[in-house]
Coordinates of C-alpha atoms in Angstrom, one line a residue:
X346 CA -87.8 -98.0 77.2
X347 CA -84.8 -96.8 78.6
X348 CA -81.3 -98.6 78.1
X349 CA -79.6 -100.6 80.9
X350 CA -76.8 -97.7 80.5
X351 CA -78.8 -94.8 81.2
X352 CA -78.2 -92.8 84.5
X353 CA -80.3 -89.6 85.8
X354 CA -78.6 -87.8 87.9
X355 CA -81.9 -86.3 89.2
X356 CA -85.7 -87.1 88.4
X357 CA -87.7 -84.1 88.4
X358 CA -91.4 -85.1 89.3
X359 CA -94.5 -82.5 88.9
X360 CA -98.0 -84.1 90.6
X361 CA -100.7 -83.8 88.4
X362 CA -103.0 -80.8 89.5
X363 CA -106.9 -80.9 89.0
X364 CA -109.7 -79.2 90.6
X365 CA -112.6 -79.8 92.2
X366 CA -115.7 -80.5 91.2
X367 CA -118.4 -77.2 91.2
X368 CA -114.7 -75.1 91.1
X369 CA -114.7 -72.6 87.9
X370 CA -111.6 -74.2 87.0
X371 CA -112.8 -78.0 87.6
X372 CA -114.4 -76.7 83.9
X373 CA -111.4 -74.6 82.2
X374 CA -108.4 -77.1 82.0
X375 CA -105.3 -75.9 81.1
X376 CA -101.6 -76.6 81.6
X377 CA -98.1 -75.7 80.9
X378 CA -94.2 -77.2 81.8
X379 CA -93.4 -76.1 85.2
X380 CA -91.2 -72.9 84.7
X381 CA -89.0 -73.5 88.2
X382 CA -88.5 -77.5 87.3
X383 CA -87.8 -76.6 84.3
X384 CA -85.3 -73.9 85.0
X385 CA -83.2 -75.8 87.5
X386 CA -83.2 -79.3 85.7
X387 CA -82.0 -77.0 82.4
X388 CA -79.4 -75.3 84.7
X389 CA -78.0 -79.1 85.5
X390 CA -77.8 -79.9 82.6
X391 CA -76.1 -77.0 81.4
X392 CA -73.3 -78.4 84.2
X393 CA -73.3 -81.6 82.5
X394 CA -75.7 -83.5 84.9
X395 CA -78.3 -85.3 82.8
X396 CA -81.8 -84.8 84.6
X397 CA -85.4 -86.0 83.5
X398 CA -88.5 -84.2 84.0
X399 CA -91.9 -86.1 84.9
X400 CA -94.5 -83.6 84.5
X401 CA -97.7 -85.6 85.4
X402 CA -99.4 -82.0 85.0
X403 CA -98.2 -81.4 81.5
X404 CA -99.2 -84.9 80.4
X405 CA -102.0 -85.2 82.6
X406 CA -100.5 -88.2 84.0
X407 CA -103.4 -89.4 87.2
X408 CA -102.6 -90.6 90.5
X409 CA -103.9 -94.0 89.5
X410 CA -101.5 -94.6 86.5
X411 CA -98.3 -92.7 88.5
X412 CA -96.8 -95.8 89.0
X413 CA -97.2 -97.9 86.1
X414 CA -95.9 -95.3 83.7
X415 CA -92.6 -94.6 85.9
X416 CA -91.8 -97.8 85.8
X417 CA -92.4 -97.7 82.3
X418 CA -89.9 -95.2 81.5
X419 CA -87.4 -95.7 84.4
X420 CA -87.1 -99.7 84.8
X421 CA -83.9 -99.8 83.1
X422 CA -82.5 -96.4 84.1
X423 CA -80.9 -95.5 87.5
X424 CA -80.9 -92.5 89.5
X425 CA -79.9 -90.9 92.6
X426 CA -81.9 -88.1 93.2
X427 CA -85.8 -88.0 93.3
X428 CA -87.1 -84.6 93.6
X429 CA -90.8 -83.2 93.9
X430 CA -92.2 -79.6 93.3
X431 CA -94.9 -78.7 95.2
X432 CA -97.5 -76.7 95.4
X433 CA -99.6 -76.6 98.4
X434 CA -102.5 -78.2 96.1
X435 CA -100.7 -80.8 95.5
X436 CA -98.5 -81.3 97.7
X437 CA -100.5 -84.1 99.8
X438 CA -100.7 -86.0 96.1
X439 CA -96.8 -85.6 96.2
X440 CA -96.2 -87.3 99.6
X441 CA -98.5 -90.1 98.3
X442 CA -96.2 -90.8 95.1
X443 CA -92.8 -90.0 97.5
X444 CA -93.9 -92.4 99.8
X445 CA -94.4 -95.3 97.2
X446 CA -91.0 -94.3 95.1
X447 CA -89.1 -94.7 98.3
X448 CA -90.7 -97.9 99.5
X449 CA -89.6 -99.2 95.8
X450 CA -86.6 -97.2 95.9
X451 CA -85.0 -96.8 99.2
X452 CA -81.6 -95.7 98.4
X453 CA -82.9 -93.0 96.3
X454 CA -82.7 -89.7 97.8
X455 CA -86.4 -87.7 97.8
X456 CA -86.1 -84.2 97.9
X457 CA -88.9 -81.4 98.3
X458 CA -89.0 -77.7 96.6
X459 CA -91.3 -75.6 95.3
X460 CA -93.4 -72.8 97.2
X461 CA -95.1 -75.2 99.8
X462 CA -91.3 -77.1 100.8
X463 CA -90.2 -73.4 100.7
X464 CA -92.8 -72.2 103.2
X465 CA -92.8 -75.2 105.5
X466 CA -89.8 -77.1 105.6
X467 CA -90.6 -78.6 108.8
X468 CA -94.0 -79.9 108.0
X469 CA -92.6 -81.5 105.0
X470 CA -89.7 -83.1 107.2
X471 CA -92.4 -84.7 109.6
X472 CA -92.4 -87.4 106.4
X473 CA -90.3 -89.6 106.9
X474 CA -89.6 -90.6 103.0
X475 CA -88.8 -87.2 102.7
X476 CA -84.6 -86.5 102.9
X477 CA -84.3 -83.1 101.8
X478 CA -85.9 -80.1 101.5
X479 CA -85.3 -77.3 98.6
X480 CA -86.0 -73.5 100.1
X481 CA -86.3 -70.9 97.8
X482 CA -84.5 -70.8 94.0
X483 CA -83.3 -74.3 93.7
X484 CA -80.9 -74.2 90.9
X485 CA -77.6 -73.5 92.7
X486 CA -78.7 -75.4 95.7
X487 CA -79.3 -78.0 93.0
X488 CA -76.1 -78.2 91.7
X489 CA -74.1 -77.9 95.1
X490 CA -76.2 -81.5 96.2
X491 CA -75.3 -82.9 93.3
X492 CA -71.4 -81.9 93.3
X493 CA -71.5 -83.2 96.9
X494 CA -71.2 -80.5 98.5
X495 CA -72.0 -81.6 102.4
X496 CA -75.5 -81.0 103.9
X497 CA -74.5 -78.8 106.4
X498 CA -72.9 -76.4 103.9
X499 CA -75.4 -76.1 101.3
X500 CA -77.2 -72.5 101.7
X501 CA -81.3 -72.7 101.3
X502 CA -81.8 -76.5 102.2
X503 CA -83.3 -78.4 105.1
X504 CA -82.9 -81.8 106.7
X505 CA -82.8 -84.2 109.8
X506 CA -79.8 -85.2 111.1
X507 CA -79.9 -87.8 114.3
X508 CA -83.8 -86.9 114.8
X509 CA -83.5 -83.1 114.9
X510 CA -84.8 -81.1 111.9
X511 CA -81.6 -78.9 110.8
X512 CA -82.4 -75.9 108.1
X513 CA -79.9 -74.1 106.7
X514 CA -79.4 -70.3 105.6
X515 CA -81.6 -69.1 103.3
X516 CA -79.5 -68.9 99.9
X517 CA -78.3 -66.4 97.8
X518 CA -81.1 -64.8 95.4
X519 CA -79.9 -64.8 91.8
X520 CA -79.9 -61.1 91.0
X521 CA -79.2 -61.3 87.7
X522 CA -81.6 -64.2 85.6
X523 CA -79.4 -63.6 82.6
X524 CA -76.4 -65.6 83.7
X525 CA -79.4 -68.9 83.3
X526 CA -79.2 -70.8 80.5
X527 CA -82.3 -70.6 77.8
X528 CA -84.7 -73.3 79.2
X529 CA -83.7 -76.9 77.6
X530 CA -87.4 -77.3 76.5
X531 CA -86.5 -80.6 74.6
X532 CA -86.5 -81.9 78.7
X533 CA -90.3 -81.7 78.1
X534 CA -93.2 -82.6 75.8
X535 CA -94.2 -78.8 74.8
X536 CA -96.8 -79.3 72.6
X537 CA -99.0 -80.8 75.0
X538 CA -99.3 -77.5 76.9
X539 CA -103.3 -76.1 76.4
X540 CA -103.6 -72.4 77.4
X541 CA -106.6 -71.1 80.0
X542 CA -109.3 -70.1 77.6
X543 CA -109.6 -66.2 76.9
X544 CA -106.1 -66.1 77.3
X545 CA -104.9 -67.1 73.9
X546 CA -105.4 -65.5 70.3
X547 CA -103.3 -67.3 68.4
X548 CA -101.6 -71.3 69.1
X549 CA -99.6 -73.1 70.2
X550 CA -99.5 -70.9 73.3
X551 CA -97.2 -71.6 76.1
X552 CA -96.2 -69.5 79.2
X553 CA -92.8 -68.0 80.0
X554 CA -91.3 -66.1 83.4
X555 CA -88.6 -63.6 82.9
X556 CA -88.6 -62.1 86.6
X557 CA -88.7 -63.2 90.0
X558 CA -90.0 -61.6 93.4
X559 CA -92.5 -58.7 93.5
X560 CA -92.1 -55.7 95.7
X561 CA -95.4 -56.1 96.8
X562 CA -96.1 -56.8 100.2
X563 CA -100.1 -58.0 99.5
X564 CA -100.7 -60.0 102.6
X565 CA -102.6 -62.8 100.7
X566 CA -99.4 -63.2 98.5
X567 CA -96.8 -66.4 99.0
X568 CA -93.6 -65.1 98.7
X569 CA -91.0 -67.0 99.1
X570 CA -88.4 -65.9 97.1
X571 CA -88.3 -62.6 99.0
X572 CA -89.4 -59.3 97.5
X573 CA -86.7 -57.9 95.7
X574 CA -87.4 -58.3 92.1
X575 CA -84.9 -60.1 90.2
X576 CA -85.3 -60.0 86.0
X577 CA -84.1 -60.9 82.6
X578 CA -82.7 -58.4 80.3
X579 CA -84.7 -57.6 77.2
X580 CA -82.1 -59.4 75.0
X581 CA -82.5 -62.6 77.3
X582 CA -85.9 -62.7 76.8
X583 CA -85.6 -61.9 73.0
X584 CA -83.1 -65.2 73.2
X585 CA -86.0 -67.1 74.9
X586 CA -88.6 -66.5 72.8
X587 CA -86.6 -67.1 69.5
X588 CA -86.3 -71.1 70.7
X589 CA -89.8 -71.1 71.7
X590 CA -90.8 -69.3 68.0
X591 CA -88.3 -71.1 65.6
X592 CA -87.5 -74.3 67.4
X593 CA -90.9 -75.4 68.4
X594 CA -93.0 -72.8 66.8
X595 CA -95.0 -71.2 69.3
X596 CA -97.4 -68.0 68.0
X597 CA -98.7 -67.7 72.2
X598 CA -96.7 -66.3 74.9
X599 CA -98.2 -65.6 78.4
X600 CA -95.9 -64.0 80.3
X601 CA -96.4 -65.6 84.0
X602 CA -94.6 -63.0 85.5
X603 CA -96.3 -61.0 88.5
X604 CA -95.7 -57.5 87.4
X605 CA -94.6 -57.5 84.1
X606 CA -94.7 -53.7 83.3
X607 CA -93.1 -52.9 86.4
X608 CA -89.8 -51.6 85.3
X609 CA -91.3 -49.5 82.4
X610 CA -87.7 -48.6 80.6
X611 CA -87.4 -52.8 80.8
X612 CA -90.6 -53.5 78.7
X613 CA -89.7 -51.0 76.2
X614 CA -86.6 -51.9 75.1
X615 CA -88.3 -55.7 75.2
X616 CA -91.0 -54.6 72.6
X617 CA -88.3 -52.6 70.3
X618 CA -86.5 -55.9 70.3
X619 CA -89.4 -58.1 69.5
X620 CA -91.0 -55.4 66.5
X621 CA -87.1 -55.2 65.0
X622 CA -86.9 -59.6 65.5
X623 CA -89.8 -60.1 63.1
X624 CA -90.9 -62.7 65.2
X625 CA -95.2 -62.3 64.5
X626 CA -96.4 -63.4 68.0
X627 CA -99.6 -62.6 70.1
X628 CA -98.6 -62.2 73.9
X629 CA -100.6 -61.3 77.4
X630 CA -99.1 -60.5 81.3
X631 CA -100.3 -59.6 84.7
X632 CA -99.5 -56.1 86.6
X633 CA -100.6 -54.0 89.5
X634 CA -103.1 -51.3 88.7
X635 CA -100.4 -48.4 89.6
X636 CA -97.9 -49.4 87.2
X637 CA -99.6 -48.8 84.0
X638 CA -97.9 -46.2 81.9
X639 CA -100.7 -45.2 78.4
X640 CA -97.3 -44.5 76.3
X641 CA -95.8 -48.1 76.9
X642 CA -99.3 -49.5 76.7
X643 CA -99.5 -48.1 73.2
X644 CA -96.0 -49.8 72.1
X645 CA -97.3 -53.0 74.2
X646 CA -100.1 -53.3 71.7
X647 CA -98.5 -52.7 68.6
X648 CA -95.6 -55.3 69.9
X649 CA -98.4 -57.8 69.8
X650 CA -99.7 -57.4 73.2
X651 CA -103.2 -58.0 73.4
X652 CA -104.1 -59.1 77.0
X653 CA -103.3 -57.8 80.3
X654 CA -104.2 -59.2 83.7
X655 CA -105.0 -56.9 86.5
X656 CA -105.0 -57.8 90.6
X657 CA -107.7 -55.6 91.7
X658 CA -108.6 -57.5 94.6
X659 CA -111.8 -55.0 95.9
X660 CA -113.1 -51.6 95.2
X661 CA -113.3 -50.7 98.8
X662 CA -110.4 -49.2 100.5
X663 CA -110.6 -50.2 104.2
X664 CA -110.2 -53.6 102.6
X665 CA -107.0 -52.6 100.2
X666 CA -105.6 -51.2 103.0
X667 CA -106.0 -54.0 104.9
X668 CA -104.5 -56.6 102.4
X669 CA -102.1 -54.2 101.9
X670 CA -102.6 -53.7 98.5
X671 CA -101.8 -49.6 98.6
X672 CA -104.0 -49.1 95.4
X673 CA -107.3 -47.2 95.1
X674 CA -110.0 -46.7 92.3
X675 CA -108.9 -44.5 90.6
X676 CA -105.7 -46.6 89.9
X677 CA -108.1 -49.6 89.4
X678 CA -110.3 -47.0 86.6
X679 CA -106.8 -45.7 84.9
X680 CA -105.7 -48.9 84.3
X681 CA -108.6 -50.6 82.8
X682 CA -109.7 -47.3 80.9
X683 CA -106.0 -46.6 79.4
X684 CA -105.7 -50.1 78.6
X685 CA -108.9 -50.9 76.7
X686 CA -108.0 -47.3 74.6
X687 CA -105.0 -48.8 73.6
X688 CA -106.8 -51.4 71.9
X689 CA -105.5 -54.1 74.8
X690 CA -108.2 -56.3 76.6
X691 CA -108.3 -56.2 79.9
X692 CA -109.0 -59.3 82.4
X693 CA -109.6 -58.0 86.5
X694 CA -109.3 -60.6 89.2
X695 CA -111.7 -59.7 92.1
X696 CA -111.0 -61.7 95.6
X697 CA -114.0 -62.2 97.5
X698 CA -113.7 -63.0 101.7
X699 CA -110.5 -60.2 102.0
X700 CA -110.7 -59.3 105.3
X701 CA -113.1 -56.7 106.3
X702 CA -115.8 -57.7 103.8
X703 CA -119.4 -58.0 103.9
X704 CA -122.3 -58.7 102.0
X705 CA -122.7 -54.8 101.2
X706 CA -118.8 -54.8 100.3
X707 CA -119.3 -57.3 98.0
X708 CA -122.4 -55.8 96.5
X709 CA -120.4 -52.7 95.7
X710 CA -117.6 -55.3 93.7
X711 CA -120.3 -56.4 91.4
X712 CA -121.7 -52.6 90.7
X713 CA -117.8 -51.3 90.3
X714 CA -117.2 -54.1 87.9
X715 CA -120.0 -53.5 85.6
X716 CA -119.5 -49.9 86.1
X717 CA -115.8 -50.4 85.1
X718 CA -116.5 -53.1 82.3
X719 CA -113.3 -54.9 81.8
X720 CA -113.6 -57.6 79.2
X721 CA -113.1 -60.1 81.1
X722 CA -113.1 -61.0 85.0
X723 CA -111.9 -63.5 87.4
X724 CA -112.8 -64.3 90.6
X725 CA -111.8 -66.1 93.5
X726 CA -112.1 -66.6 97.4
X727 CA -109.3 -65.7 99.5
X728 CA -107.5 -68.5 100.7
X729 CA -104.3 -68.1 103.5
X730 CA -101.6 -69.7 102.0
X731 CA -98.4 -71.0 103.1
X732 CA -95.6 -68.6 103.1
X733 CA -98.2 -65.3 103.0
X734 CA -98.6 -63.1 105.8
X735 CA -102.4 -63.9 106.1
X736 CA -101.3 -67.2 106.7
X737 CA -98.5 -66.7 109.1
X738 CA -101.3 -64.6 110.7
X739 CA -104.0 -66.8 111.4
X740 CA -102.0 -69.8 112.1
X741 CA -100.4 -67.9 114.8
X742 CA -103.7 -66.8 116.1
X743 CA -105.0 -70.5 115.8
X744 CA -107.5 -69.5 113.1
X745 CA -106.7 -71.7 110.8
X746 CA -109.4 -74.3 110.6
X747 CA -107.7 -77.7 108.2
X748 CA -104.0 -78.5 107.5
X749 CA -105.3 -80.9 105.0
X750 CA -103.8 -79.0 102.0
X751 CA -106.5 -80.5 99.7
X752 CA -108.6 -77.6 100.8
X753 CA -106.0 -74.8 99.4
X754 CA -107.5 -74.0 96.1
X755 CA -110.4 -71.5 97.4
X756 CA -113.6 -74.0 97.1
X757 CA -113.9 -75.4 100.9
X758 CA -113.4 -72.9 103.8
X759 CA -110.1 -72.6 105.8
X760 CA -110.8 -70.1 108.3
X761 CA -114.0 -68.7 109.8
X762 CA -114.4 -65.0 108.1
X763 CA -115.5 -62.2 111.0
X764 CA -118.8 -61.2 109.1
X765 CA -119.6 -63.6 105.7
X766 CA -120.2 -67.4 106.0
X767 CA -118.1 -69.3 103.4
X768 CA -121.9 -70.2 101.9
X769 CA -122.3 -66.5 101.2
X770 CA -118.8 -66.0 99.9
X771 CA -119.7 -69.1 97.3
X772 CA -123.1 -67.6 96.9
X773 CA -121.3 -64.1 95.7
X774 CA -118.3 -66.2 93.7
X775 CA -121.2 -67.4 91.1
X776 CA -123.4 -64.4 91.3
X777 CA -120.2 -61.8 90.4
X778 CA -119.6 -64.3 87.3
X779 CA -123.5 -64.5 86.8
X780 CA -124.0 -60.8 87.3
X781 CA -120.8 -59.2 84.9
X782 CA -121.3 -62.2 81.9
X783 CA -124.8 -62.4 81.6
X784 CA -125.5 -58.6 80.8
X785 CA -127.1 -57.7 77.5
X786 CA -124.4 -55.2 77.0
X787 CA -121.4 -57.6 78.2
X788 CA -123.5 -60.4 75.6
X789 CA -123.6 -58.1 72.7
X790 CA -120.2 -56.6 72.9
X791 CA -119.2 -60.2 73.1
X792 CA -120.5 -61.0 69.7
X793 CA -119.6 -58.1 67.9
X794 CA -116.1 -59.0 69.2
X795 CA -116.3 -62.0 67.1
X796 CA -114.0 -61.8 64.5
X797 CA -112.4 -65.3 63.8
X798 CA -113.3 -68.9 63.8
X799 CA -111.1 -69.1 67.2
X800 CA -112.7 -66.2 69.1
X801 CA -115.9 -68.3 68.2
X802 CA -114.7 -71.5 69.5
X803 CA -113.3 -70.1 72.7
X804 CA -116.5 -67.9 73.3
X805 CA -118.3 -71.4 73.1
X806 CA -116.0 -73.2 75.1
X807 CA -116.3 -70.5 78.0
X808 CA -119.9 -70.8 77.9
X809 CA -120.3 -74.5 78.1
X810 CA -117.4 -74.9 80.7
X811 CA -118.7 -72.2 82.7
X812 CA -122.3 -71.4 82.7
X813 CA -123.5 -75.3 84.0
X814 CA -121.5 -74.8 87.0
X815 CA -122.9 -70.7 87.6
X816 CA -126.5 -71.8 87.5
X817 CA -126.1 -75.4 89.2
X818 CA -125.7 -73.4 92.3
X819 CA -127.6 -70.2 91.0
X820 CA -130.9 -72.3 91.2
X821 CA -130.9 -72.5 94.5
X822 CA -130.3 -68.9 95.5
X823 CA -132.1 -67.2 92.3
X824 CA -134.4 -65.3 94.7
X825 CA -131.7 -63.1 96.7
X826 CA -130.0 -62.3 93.1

């Protein structure tokens, strides 16, 4: 319980995420701290605010015990601000637990950020328990509502005032993420974080962003931060992982970031540092097919890498072209071939319903993936979301069939594809899984794979998490396989 004396400046809220049922990832629970939440409340309280983080996600807190366990832990605090991050998956869950902490609290200011509040400030404003909203990087904005700065001055924020929705000038990207301070992970329960499995060889594993912005321009992407990619020195993330290694002794880091290997001089001097630190951790990351360098992958892998993530979206190029993707196959084969000979596994994440794909397009996926062979694949169904250029698209072309954001995740249709019904795209998102994991070969290499007690347990884990939900759907479409 909290003492009468205790004052939050600002209550950070994240609304407890889970999937559907018959989704993959209904079956594969995981979950981290929030990286953004937990960026800005450390930068307040590196200005000598005192926030509190209520990660619902982290602590798998449900919708149905929200309310007793706030009260729990704030009855005898008070606080000014109220703020939500949300993700277009839960954001609907977020207006639910807004609207019942201002009915209790009505003087409390509720603010709105993350990507969804960044990508539709007016739709978020149509609530009225909602007071602010949070565009973009939120720490500065943060700080200037807390130091009282007025409304109408504060770069990157959106409000009503006398009825009309108001939004402000986008604010000021932080170019440079050193001048941050380390994340204040004590803000947090850490050790409840459970990493995706297949991701992981060694625990505790947690996850850890040291860049912002992409200079991709994918049209299925959100990006509401902009483009221009902002990073962390190698020495700052060095600094990072050392509290993350020594202070709450983490073995795991999965680097969130979208292109991690982009700025190839970057990653280098990041895995001298790390060899020369000692530090004996197992790390993975994501990157685009055409930034893969086979010298940098080598010093990757001896730096402890062992994982890396590739968007490869499609084999066909009429649809690369058309999500913008400017990559081919033979950046797709280079990668995944000059990965795997450096001793590095590599995970591809296919998107089935891009647009211009058919039934023979998606044929062609499945024969180029086991053709390629990557050890591991993921799959999922396009889905427009806020702040992309698909979306912007379609809801400009009045394609978009539901605004009920429930629907986001990729298991229920939300637009009405030119040549595949959305039973044929979740027909082909079991059969790819089906079709690449249930190969003698794939099955085999699996097992002779097995070298530890851990690679056992997560090889069983997959299988029961997955495999129930492949053929509960599989039965009923066994004769077009």
């Amino acid at each position: 319980m909290q003492t009468p004396s205790t004052h939050y400046d600002f209550i950070f809220i994240v609304p407890h995420y889970r999937a559907k049922g018959g989704f993959i990832w209904k079956a594969i629970e995981y979950r981290f701290q929030s990286p953004g939440v937990l960026s800005i409340a450390s930068y307040l309280k590196s200005k000598g605010y005192n926030p509190s983080i209520f990660d619902c996600n982290l602590e798998q807190i449900s919708e149905e015990s929200f309310e007793k366990e706030f009260d729990r832990r704030y009855a005898n605090a008070t606080f000014s601000y109220i703020g939500f991050s949300s993700a277009t998956q839960t954001v609907n869950l977020a207006y639910r637990q807004a609207q019942l902490l201002k009915n209790k609290y009505p003087q409390t200011t509720i603010v709105f950020g993350g990507a969804h509040a960044s990508a539709l400030p007016k739709d978020v404003l149509q609530h009225s328990f909602v007071d602010l909203v949070v565009m973009g990087e939120g720490e500065q904005t943060a700080y200037n509502i807390l130091a009282g700065t007025p409304r109408e001055e504060i770069k990157g924020v959106a409000f009503r005032n006398k009825g009309e929705i108001v939004i402000n000038a986008a604010s000021e990207r932080i170019k440079n993420l050193d001048e941050l301070p380390v994340n204040a992970y004590d803000l947090v329960p850490m050790h409840l974080c459970k990493p995706l499995v297949g991701t992981y060889q060694k625990l505790p594993a947690t996850i850890l962003v040291t860049a912002r912005g992409c200079p991709g321009r994918c049209t299925f992407c959100s990006r509401v931060v902009g483009n221009a990619l902002c990073v962390q020195s190698p020495e700052r993330i060095i600094k990072e992982i050392e509290v993350l290694y020594h202070t709450y002794h983490f073995r795991q880091i999965i680097f969130y970031d979208d292109t991690f290997i982009a700025d190839k001089q970057r990653i280098e001097a990041f895995c001298d540092l790390l060899l020369q630190s000692g530090m004996k951790i197992k790390w993975t990351c994501s990157s685009r097919v055409d930034k893969v360098y086979p010298e940098l992958l080598r010093k990757m892998k001896q730096a402890g890498c062992h994982q890396i993530m590739y968007g490869i979206e499609s084999f066909d190029a009429g649809v690369l072209q058309r999500i913008n993707k400017k990559t081919n196959s033979e950046d797709i084969f280079f990668a995944i071939n000059e990965t795997r000979k450096a001793g590095i596994e590599a995970r591809a994440a296919i998107m089935l319903g891009n647009p211009g794909d058919t039934v023979d397009i998606l044929e062609e996926n499945i024969r180029q993936l086991k053709k390629l062979n990557p050890d591991l694949i993921q799959v999922t169904i396009t889905t427009p979301l806020p702040g992309s250029m698909m979306f912007h698209d379609k809801a400009a072309a009045n394609e978009i069939l539901t605004y009920n954001w429930d629907h986001y995740e990729g298991s229920d249709k939300i637009f009405e594809h030119e040549n595949l019904s959305f039973e044929q795209l979740n027909h082909y998102y079991k059969k790819t899984y089906l079709r690449f994991y249930l190969r003698p070969s794939f099955i085999l290499k699996s097992i002779f794979k097995v070298t530890s007690f851990m690679r056992i347990k997560m090889m069983l884990i997959g299988l029961v998490s997955i495999v129930p939900i492949i053929f509960r759907s599989s039965k009923k479409t066994s004769n077009t396989m």
